[in-house]
Tab-separated table of C-alpha atoms in Angstrom:
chain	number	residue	atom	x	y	z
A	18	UNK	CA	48.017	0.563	5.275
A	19	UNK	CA	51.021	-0.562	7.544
A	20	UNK	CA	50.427	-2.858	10.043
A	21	UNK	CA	52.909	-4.268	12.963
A	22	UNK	CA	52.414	-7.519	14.547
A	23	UNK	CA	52.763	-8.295	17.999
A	24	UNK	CA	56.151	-9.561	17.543
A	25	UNK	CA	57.615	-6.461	15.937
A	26	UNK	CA	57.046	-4.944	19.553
A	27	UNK	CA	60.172	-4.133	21.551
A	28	UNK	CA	58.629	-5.349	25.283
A	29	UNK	CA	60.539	-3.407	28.068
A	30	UNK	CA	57.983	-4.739	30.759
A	31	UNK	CA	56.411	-8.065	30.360
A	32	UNK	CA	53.539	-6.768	32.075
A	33	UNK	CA	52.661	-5.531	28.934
A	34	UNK	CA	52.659	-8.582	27.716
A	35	UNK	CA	48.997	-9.168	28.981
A	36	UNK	CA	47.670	-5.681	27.302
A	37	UNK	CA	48.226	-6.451	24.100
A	38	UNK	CA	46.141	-8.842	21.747
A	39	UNK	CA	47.669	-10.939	19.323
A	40	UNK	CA	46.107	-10.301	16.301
A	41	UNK	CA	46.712	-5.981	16.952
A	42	UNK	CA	48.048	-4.315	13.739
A	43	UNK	CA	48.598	-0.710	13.406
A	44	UNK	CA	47.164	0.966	10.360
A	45	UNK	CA	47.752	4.226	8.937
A	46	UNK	CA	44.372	5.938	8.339
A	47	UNK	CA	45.420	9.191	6.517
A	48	UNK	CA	48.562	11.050	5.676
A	49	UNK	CA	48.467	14.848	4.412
A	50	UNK	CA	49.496	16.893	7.786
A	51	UNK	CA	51.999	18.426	8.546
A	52	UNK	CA	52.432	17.728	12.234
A	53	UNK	CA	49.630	15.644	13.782
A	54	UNK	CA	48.963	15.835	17.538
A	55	UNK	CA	45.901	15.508	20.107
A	56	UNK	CA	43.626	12.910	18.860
A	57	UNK	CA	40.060	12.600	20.933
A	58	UNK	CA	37.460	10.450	19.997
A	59	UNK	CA	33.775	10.611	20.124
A	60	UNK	CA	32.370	6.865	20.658
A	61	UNK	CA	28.419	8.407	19.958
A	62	UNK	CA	29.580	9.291	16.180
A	63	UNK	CA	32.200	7.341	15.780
A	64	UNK	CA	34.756	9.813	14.507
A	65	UNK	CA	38.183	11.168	15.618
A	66	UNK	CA	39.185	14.572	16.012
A	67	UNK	CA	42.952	15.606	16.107
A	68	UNK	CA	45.746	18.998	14.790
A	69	UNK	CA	47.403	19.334	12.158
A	70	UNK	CA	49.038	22.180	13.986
A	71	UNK	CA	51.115	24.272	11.884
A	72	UNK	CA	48.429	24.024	8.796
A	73	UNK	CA	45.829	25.723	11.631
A	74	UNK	CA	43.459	22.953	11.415
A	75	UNK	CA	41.470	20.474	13.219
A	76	UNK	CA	41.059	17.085	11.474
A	77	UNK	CA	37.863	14.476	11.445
A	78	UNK	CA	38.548	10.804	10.646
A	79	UNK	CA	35.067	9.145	10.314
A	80	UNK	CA	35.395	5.519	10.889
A	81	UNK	CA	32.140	4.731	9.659
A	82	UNK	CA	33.686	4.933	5.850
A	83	UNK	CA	36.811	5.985	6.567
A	84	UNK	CA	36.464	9.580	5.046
A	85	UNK	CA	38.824	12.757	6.395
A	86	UNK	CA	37.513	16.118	6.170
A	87	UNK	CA	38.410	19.578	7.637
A	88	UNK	CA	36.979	19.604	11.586
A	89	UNK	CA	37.466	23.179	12.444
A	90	UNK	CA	39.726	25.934	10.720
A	91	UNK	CA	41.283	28.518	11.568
A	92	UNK	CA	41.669	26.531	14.846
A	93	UNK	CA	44.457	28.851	16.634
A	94	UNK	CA	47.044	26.221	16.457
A	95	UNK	CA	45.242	23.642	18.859
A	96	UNK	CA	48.020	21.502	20.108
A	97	UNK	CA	46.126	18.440	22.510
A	98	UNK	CA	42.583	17.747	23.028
A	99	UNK	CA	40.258	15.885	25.179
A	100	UNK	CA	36.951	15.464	26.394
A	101	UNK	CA	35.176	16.063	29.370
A	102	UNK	CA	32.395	13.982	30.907
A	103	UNK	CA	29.304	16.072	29.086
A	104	UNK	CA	30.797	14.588	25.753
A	105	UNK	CA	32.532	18.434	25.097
A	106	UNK	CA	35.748	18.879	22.999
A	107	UNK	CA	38.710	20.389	25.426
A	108	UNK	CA	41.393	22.032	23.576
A	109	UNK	CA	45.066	23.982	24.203
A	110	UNK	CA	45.222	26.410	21.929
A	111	UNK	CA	48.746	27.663	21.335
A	112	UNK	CA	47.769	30.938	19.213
A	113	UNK	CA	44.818	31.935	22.017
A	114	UNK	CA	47.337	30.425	24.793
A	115	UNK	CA	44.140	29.390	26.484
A	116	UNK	CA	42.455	26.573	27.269
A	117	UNK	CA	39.025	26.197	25.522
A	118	UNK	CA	35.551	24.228	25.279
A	119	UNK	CA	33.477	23.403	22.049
A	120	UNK	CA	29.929	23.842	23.025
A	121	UNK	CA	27.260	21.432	22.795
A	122	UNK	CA	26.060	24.073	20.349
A	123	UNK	CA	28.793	24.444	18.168
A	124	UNK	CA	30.119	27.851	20.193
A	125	UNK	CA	33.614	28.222	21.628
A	126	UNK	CA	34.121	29.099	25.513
A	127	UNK	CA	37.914	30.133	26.444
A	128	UNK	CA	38.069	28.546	29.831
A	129	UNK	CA	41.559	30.063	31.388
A	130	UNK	CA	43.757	32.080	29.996
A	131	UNK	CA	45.813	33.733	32.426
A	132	UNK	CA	47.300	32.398	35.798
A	133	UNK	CA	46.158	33.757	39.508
A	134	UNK	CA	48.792	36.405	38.880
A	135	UNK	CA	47.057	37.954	35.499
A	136	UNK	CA	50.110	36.931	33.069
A	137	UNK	CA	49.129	34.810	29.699
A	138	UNK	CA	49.714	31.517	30.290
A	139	UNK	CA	52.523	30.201	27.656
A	140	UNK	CA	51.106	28.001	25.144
A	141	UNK	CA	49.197	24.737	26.601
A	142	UNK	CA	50.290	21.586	24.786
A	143	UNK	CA	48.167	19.040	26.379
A	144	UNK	CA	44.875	18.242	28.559
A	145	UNK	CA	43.083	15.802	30.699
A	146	UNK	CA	39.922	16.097	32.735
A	147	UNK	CA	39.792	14.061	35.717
A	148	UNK	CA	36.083	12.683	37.149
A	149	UNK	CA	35.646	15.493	39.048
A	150	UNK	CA	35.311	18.246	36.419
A	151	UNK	CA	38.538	19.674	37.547
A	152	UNK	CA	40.579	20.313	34.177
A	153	UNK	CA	44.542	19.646	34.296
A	154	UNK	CA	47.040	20.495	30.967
A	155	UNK	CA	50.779	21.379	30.765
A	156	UNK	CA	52.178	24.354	29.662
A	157	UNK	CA	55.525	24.538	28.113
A	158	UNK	CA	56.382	27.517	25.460
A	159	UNK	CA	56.615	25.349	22.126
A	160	UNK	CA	53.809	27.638	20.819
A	161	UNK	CA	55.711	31.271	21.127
A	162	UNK	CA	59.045	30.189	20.782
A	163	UNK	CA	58.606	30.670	16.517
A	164	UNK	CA	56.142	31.434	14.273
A	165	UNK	CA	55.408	27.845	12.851
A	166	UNK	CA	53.049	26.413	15.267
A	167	UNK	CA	51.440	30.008	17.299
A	168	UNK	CA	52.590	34.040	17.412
A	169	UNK	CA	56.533	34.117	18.210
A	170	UNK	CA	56.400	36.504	22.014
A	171	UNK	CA	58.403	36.191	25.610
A	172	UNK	CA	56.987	34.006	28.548
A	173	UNK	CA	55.006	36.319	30.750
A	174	UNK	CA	55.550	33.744	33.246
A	175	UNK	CA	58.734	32.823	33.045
A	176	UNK	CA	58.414	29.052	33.295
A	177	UNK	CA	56.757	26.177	32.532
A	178	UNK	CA	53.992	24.409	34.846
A	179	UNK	CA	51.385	21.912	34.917
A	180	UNK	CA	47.914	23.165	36.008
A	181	UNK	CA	44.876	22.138	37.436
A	182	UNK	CA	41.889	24.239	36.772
A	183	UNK	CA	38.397	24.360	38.627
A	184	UNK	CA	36.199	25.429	35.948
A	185	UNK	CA	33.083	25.870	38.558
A	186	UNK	CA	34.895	28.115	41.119
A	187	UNK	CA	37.092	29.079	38.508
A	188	UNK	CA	40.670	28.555	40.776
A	189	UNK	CA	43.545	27.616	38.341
A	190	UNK	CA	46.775	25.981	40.554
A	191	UNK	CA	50.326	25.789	39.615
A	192	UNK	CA	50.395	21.991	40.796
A	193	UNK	CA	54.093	21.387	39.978
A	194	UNK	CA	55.772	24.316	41.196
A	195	UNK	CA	58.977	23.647	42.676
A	196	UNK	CA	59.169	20.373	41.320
A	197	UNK	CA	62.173	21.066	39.357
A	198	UNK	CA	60.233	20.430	35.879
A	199	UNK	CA	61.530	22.007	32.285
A	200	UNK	CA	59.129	21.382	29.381
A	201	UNK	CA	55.995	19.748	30.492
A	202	UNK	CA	54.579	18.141	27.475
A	203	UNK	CA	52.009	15.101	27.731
A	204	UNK	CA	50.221	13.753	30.731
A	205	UNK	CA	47.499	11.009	31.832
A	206	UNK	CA	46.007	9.886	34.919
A	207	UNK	CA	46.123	5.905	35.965
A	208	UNK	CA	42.637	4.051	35.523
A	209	UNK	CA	41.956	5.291	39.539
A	210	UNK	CA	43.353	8.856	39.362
A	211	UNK	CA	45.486	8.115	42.324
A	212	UNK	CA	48.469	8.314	39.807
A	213	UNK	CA	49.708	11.604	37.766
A	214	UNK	CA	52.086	10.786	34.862
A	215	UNK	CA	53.909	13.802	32.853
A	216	UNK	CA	56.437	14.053	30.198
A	217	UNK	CA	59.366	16.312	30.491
A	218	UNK	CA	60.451	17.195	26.939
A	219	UNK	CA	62.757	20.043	28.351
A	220	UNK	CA	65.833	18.150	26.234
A	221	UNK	CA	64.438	20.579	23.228
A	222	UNK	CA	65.513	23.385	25.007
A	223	UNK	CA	68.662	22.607	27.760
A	224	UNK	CA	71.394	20.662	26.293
A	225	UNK	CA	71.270	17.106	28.635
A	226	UNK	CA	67.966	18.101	29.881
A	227	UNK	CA	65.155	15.937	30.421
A	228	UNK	CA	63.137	13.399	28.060
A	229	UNK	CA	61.531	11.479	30.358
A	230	UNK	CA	58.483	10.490	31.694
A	231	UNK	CA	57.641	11.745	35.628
A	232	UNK	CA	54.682	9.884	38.065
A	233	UNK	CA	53.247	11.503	41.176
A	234	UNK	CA	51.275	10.180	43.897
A	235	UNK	CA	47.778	12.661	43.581
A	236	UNK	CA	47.059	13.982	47.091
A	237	UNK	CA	43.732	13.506	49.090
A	238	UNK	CA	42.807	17.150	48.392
A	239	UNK	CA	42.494	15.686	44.604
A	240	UNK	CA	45.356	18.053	43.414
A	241	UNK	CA	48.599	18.059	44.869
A	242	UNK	CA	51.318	16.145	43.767
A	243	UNK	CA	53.657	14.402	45.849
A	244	UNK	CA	56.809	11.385	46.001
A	245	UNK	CA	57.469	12.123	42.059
A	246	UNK	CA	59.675	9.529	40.253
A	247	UNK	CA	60.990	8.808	36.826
């Protein structure tokens, strides 16, 4: 188990300062992956889900006795998870380039898997869903650009966006569009929603290109984004 103290933390904002309790360690649970992403956790059984991408498998720490066992597998490289307000797991799958929805009854529902123009969408890396349903994940091409974490195949698209996706009238928008974004990796809304913050990874792919984090004011039609920032 490795644990850090408070004062092994490099503090860039002293606002943080007031989020973090003194006696906070970090432990490792598990080791064994190969690349672990997209943790979610489910508070009613007390156990956390997250990939192990390029092994094809979904993990399940149990913090009840600390056990790890296999979640789901084959999983179709799922990348980030989340879940929606009806206790569901959300996941990007880079294999199925889709977004899709673990069932209440243990079925799988692909939610969107092609934009408004019918071409696949690339390989969604990560997911939120906001209070109103509405479903929002990135879309870079980390899962088709090799074999080792999806199927190796061309952008249909051409780019890489951030989405927002209705899944009761079933509209999927481009939200960032224009906004001059590369590789669109992680993202997360502020405690209000009012704020949209995404990671630009595009660095992995244009020499000097971005690595930094983005934040846009959320519009009062709940999803345009406007005034980004670094």
């Amino acid at each position: 188990i490795l644990r850090l103290s408070c004062m092994d933390l490099e503090v860039h904002d002293e606002r943080f300062r007031g989020l973090n309790h003194g006696s906070a360690r970090l432990e490792k649970l598990w080791t064994g992956g190969r690349w672990l992403e997209g943790p979610a956790y489910f508070p009613a059984g007390k156990y956390l889900v997250y990939s192990d991408i390029p092994n094809d498998r979904v993990m399940r720490f149990d913090e009840t006795d600390g056990s790890v066992s296999v979640f789901l597998t084959p999983a179709r490289n799922h990348n980030g998870h989340t879940t929606d307000r009806q206790g569901r797991l959300v996941s990007c799958e880079h294999q199925g380039r889709c977004i899709s929805r673990i069932e209440h009854d243990g079925s799988t529902t692909t939610l969107v898997s092609h934009n408004s123009d019918g071409q696949r969408l690339n390989s969604p890396n990560d997911v939120v869903v906001k209070s109103d349903d509405t479903i929002w994940f990135t879309d870079p091409t980390y899962g088709i650009d090799s074999d080792y974490e999806g199927d190796a195949a061309p952008s249909e698209i051409g780019a890489s966006h951030v989405y927002c996706y209705d899944p009761s009238s079933k509209i999927l928008r481009a939200v960032t569009i224009g906004l001059g974004f590369v590789k669109p990796n992680g993202l997360a809304f502020s405690p209000d929603e009012s704020l949209l913050y995404i990671v630009d990874t595009g660095a992995t792919h244009v020499p000097g290109g971005p690595k930094h984090i983005r934040v846009f004011n959320v519009g009062e039609d709940g999803h345009t984004l406007k005034d980004g920032r670094i």
